[in-house]
Short mmCIF file of C-alpha atoms and ligand atoms in Angstrom, two decimals:
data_model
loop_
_atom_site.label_atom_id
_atom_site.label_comp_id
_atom_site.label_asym_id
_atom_site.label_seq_id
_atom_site.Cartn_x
_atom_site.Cartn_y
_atom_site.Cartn_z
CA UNK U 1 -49.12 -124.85 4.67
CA UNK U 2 -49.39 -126.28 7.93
CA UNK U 3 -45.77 -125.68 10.48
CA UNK U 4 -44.61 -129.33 10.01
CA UNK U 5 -44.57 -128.96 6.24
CA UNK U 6 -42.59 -125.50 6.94
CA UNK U 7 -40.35 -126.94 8.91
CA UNK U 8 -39.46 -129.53 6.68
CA UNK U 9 -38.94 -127.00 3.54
CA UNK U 10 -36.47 -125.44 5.85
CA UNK U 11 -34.22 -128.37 6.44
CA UNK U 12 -34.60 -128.57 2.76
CA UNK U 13 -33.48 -125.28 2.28
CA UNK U 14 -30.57 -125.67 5.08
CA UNK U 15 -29.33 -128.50 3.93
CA UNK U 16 -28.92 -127.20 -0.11
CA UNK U 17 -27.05 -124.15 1.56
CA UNK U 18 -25.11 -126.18 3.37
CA UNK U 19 -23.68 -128.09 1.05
CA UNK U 20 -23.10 -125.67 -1.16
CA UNK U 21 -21.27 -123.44 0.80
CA UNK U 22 -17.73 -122.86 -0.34
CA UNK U 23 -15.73 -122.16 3.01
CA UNK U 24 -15.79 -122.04 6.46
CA UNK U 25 -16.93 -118.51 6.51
CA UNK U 26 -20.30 -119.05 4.21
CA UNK U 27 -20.99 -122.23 6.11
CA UNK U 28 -20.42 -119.77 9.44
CA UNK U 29 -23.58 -117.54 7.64
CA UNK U 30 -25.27 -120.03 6.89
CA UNK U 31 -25.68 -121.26 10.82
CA UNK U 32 -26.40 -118.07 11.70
CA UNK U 33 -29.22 -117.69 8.85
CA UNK U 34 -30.69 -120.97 10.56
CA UNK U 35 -29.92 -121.30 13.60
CA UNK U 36 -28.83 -118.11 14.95
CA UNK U 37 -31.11 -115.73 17.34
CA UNK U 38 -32.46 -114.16 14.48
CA UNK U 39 -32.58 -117.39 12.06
CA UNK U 40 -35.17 -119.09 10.62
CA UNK U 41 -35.47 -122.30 13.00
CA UNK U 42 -35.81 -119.95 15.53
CA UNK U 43 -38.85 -117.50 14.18
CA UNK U 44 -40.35 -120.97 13.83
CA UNK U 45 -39.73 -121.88 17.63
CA UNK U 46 -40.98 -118.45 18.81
CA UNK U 47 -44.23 -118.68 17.26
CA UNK U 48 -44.72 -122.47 19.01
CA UNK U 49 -46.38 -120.59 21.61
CA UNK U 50 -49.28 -119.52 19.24
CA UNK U 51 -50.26 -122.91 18.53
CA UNK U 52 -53.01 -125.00 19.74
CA UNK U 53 -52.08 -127.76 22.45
CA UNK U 54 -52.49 -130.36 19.81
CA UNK U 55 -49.98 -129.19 17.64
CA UNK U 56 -47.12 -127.83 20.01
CA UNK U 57 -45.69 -131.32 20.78
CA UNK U 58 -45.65 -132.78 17.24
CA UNK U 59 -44.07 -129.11 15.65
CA UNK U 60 -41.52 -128.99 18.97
CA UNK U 61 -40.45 -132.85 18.14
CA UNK U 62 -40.24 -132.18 14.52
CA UNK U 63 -38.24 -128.68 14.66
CA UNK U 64 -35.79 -130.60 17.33
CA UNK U 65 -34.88 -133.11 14.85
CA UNK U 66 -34.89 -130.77 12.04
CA UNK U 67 -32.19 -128.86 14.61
CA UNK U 68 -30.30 -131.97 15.06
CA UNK U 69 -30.16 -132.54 11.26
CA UNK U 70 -28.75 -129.20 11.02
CA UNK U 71 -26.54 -128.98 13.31
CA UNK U 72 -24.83 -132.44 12.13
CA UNK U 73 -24.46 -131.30 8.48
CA UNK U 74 -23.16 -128.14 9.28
CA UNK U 75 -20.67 -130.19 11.65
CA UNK U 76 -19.71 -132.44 8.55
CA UNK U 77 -19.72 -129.80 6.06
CA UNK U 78 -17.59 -128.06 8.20
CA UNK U 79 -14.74 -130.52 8.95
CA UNK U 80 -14.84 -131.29 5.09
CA UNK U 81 -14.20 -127.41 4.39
CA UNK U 82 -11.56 -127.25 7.41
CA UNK U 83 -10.05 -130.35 5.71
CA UNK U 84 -9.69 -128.68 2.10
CA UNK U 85 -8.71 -125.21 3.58
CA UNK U 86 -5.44 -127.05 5.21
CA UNK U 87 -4.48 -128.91 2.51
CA UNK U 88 -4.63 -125.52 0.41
CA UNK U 89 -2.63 -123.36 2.59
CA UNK U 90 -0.29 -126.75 2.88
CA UNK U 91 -0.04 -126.77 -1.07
CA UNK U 92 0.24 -122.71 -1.18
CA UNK U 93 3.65 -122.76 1.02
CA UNK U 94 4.60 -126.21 -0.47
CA UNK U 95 8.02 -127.91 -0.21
CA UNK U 96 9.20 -130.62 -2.48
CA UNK U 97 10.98 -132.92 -0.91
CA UNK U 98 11.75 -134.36 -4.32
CA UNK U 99 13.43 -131.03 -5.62
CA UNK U 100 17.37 -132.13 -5.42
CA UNK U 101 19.15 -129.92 -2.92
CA UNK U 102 21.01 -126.45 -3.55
CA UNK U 103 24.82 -127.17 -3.72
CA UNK U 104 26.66 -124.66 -1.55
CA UNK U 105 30.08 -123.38 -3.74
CA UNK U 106 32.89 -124.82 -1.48
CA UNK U 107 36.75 -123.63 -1.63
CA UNK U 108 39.52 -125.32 -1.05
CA UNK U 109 43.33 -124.43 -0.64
CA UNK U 110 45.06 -122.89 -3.24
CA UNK U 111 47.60 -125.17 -5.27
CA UNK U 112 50.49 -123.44 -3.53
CA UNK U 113 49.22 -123.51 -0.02
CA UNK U 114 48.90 -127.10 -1.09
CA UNK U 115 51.99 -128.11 -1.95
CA UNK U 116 53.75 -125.93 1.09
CA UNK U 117 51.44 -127.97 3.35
CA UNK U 118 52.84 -131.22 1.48
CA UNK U 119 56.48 -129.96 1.74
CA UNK U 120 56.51 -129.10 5.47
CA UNK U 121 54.64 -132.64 6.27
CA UNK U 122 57.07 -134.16 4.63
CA UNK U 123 59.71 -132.80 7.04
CA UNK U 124 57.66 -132.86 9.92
CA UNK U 125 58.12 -136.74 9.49
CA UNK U 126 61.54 -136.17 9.61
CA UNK U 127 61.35 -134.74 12.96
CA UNK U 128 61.88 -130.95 11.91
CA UNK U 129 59.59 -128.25 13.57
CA UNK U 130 58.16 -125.26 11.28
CA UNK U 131 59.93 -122.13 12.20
CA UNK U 132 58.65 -118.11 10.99
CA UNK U 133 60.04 -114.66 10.05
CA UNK U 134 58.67 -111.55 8.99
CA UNK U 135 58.67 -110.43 5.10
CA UNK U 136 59.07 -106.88 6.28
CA UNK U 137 62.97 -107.90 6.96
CA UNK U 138 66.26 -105.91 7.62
CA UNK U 139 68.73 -105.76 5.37
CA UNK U 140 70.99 -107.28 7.96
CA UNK U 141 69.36 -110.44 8.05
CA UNK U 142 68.01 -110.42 4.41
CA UNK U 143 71.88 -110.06 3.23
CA UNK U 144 74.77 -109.14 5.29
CA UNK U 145 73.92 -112.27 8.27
CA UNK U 146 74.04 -114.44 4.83
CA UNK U 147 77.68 -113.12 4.17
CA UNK U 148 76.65 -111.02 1.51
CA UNK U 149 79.30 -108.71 0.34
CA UNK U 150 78.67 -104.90 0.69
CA UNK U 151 77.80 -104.23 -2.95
CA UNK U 152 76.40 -107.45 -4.13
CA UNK U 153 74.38 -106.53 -6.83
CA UNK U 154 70.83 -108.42 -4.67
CA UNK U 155 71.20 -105.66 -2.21
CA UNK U 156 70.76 -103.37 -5.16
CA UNK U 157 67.41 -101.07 -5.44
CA UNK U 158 66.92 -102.54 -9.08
CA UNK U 159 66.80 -106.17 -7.40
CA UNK U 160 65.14 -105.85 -3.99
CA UNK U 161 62.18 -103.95 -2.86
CA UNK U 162 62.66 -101.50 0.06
CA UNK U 163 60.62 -100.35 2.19
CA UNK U 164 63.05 -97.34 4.00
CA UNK U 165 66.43 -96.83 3.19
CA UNK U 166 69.09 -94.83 5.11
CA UNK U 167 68.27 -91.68 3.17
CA UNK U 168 64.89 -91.89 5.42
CA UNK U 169 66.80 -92.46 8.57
CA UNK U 170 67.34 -96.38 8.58
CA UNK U 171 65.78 -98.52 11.32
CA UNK U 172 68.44 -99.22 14.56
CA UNK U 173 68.40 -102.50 15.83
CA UNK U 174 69.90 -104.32 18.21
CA UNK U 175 72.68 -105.54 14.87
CA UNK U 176 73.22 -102.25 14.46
CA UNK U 177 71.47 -99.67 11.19
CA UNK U 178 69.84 -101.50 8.82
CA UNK U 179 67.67 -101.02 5.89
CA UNK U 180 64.35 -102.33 6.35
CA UNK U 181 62.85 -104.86 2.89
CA UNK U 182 60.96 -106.92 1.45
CA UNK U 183 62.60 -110.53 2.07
CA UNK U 184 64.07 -111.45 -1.57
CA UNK U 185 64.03 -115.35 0.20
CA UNK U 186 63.54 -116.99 3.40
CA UNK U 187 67.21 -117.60 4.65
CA UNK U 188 67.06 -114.63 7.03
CA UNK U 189 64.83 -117.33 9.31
CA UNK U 190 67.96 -119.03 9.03
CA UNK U 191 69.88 -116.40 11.03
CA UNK U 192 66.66 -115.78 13.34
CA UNK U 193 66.25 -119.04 14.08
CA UNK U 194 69.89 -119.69 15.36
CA UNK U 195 69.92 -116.20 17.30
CA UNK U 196 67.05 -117.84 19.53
CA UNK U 197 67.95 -121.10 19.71
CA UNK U 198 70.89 -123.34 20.42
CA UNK U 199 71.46 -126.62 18.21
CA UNK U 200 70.91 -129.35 17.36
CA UNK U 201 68.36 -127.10 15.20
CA UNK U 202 66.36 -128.97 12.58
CA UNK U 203 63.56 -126.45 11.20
CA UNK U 204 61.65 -125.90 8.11
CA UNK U 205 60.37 -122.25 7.06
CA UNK U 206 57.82 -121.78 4.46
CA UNK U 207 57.01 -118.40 3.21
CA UNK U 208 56.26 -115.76 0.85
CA UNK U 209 59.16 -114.21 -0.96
CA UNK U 210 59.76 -110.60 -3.09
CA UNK U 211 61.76 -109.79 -5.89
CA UNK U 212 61.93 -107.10 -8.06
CA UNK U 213 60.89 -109.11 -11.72
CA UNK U 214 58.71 -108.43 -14.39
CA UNK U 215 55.41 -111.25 -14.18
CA UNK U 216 56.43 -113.68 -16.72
CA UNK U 217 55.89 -117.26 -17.53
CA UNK U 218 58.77 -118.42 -15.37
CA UNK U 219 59.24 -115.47 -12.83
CA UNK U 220 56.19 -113.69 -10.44
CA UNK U 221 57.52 -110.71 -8.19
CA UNK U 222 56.28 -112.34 -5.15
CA UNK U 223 56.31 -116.20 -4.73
CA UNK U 224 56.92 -119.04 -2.05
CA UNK U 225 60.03 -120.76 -0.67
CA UNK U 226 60.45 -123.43 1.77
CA UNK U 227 63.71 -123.01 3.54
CA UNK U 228 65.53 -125.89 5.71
CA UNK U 229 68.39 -125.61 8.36
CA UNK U 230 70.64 -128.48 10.07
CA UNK U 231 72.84 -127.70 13.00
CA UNK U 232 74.03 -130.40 14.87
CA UNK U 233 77.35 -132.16 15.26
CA UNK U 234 79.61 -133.88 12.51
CA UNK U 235 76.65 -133.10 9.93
CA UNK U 236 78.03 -133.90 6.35
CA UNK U 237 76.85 -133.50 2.87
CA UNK U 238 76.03 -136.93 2.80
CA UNK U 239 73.05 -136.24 5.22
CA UNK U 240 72.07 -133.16 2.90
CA UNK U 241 72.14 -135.39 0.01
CA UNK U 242 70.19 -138.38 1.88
CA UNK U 243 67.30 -136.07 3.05
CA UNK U 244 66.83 -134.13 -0.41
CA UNK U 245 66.41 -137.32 -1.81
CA UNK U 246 63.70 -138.54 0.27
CA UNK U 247 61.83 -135.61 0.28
CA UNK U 248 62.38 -135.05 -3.79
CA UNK U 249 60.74 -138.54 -4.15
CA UNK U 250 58.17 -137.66 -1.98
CA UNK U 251 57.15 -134.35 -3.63
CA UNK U 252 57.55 -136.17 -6.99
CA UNK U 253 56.95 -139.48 -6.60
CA UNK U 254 59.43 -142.84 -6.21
CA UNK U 255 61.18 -143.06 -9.13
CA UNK U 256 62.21 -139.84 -9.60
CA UNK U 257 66.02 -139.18 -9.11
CA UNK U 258 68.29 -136.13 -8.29
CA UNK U 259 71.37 -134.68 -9.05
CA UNK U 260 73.81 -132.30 -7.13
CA UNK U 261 74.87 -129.46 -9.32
CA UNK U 262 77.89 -127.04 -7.96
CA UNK U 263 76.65 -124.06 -7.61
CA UNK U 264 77.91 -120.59 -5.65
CA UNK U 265 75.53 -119.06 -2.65
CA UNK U 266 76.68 -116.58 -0.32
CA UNK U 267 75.89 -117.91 2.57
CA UNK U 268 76.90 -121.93 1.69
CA UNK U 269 80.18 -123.18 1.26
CA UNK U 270 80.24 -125.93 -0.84
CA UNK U 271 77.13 -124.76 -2.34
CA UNK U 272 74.92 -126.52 -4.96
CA UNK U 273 71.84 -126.81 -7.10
CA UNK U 274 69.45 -129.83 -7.33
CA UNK U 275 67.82 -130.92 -10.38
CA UNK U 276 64.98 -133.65 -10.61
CA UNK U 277 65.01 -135.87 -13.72
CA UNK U 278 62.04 -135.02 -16.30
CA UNK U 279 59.16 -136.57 -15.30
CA UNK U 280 58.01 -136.56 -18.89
CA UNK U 281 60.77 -138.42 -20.69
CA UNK U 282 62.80 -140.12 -17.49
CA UNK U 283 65.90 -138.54 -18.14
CA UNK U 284 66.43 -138.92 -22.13
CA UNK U 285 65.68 -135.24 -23.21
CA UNK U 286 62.87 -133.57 -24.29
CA UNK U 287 60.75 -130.63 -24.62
CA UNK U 288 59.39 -129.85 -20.78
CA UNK U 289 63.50 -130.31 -19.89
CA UNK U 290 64.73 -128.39 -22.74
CA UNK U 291 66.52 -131.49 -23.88
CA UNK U 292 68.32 -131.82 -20.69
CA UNK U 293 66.43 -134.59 -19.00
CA UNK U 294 66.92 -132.89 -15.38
CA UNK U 295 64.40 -130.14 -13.90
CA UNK U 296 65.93 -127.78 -11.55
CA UNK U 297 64.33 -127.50 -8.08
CA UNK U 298 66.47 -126.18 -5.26
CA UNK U 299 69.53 -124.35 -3.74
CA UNK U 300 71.41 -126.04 -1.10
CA UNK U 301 74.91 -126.06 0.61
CA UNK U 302 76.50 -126.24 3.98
CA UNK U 303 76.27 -123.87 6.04
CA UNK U 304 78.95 -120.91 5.48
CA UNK U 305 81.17 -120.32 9.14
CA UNK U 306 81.06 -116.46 8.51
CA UNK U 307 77.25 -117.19 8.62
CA UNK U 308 77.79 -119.08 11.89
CA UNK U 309 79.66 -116.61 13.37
CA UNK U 310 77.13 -113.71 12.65
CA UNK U 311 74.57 -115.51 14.23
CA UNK U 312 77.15 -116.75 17.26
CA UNK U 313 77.25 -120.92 16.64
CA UNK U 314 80.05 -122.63 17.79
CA UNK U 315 81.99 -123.41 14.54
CA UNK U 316 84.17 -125.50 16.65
CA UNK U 317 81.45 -128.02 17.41
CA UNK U 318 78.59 -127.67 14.97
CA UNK U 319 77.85 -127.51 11.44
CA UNK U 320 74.85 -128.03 9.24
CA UNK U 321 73.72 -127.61 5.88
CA UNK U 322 70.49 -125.43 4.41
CA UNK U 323 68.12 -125.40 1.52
CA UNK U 324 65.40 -123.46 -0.41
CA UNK U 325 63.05 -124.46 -3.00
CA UNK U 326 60.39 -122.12 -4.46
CA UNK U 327 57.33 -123.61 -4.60
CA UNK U 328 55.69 -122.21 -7.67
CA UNK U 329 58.46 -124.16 -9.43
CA UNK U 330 57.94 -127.10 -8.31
CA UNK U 331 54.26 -126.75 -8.84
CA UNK U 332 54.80 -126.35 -12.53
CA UNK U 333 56.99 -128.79 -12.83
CA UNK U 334 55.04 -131.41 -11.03
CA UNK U 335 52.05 -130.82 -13.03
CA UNK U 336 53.20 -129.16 -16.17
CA UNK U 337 51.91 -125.56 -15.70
CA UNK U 338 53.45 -123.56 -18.65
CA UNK U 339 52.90 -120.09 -17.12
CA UNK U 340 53.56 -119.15 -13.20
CA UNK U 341 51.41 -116.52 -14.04
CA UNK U 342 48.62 -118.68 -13.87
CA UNK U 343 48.97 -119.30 -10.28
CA UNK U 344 48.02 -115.80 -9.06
CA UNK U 345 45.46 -114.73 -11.77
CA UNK U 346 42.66 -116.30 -9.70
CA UNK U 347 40.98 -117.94 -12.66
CA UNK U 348 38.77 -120.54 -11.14
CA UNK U 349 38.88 -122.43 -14.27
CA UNK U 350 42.24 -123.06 -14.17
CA UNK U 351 42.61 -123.25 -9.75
CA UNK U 352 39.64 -126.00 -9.52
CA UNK U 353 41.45 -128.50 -11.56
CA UNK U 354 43.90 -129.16 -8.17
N1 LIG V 401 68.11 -118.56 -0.61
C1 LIG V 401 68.46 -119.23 -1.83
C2 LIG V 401 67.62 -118.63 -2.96
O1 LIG V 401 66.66 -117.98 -2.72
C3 LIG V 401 68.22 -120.70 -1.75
C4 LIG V 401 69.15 -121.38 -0.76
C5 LIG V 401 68.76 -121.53 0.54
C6 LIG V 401 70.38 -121.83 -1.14
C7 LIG V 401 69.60 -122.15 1.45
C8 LIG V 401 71.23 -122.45 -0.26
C9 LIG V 401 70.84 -122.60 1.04
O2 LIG V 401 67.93 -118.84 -4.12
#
């Protein structure tokens, strides 16, 4: 077989391999196999020099093209496999864009801290400014600032939690020795508040609470009040009256109405309780209202003068009345919650609903 016919067996050849090689690798062989310094092209080439003068140009022309041919399919073969190995390394670390997202869990406030946020808003509008105290509290401004009497049975052990008592060495202050407890409400903010600042005082004062109950449907041993204080000149029930109205309708909604209750507090004088009429049946009587028709929300009163003079007001020129509302309450009576309990067990079944 004369060289031209080998040569052209060996593009045959070449070109089968080629083709079928399966990725960039094998084609890689496959060049060298050909076209490498050992390959087959280039035996061929070598031996040119052993031909006769009449052959050389005719066998150098044909094993150029025969290169050229080659060297393009191996080119083409080899963008093809390039192409396939990117799109399978593209499909290996695939992302669907069509897969629907993951939903990230997201919180949100707690009923209570909800309805706190509502309450003080809803006095903020009013102009009043949110004041703090601690719930670590003397007894001195837990009880006897608030005109408690020396034995009243709240001060007791059985009622309030302490945290020292005067067998431990009680705490001195700058009122004197004083028990050191866990707030039972938040009127000692009352008596903070007026220490530091002179009226006109309008201030709200949300805040956890502690009392010694058992957990039951309508008690929890630590809940939330929001407290209120006036003091300001020629202040009158009337104004007391005015703003628990507007802020009852608020919480509740418009036609809602109230009603003053007498009642007896320490540190108020006249004192009261306010009731809300039953949501459920308007006022005629039913279950939720135990037949009464009202739902009780708050304490209120004007403020006492022995609770003045503790915390050194002018008695002569101001007066003022308070209030505090627990807010557990008034979240199960807004939205019929049968068990306060519910509010601190943490069930998300029950805490996603608000
Ligand atoms: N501190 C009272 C309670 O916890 C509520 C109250 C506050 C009443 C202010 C009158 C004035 O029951």
């Amino acid at each position: 077989m004369g060289v031209v016919e080998e040569l052209h067996e060996l593009r045959e050849r070449a070109l089968t391999d080629i083709s079928s090689a399966q990725d960039t690798s094998a084609l890689s062989d496959v060049r060298v196999a050909y076209l490498g310094k050992k390959g087959s092209l280039t035996g061929v080439l070598r031996g040119l020099g052993s031909l006769s003068a009449q052959e050389r140009p005719t066998v150098g022309k044909t094993s150029n093209e025969v290169r050229r041919a080659l060297e393009a399919a191996l080119d083409s073969r080899k963008s093809e496999l390039e192409a396939t190995e990117l799109q399978e390394r593209m499909d290996a670390g695939a992302l669907d864009v069509t897969l629907p997202g993951r939903r990230r869990a997201q919180g949100h406030q707690h009923l209570i801290q909800r309805i706190t946020r509502e309450i003080v808003e809803v006095f903020v509008g009013l102009g009043y400014t949110v004041a703090e105290g601690p719930e670590v509290e003397m007894e001195y401004y837990n009880f006897t600032a608030l005109n408690h009497t020396p034995h009243h049975p709240a001060r007791s052990a059985s009622d309030t939690f302490y945290v020292r008592d005067r067998s431990e060495g009680a705490v001195v202050s700058a009122t004197g020795q004083s028990d050191v407890l866990l707030r039972t409400h938040t009127s000692p903010v009352q008596i903070r508040t007026m220490e530091e600042n002179d009226p006109p005082i309008y201030i709200i004062a949300p805040g956890r609470v502690y009392r010694r109950d058992i957990a039951d449907p309508s008690h929890l041993p630590m809940f939330t009040q929001v407290e209120g204080i006036v003091v300001d000149e020629n202040i009158t029930f009337g104004d007391l009256k005015g703003t628990l109205d507007h802020v009852v309708q608020a919480i509740f909604g418009e036609g809602r109405r109230t009603r003053f209750r007498p009642h007896f507090f320490p540190f108020t004088e006249p004192s009261a309780e306010v009731d809300v009429s039953c949501g459920i049946c308007d006022g005629a009587g039913c279950r939720f209202c135990q037949g009464t028709g009202w739902l009780e929300i708050l304490g209120c009163g004007m403020v006492d003068p022995n609770v003045f003079g503790h915390a050194g007001v002018d008695t002569d020129r101001f007066n003022g009345f308070a209030f505090g509302m627990g807010v557990e309450r008034i979240a199960a009576l807004k939205y019929g919650i049968p068990d306060l309990r519910m509010l601190v067990e943490g069930d998300m079944r029950f805490l996603r609903q608000f």
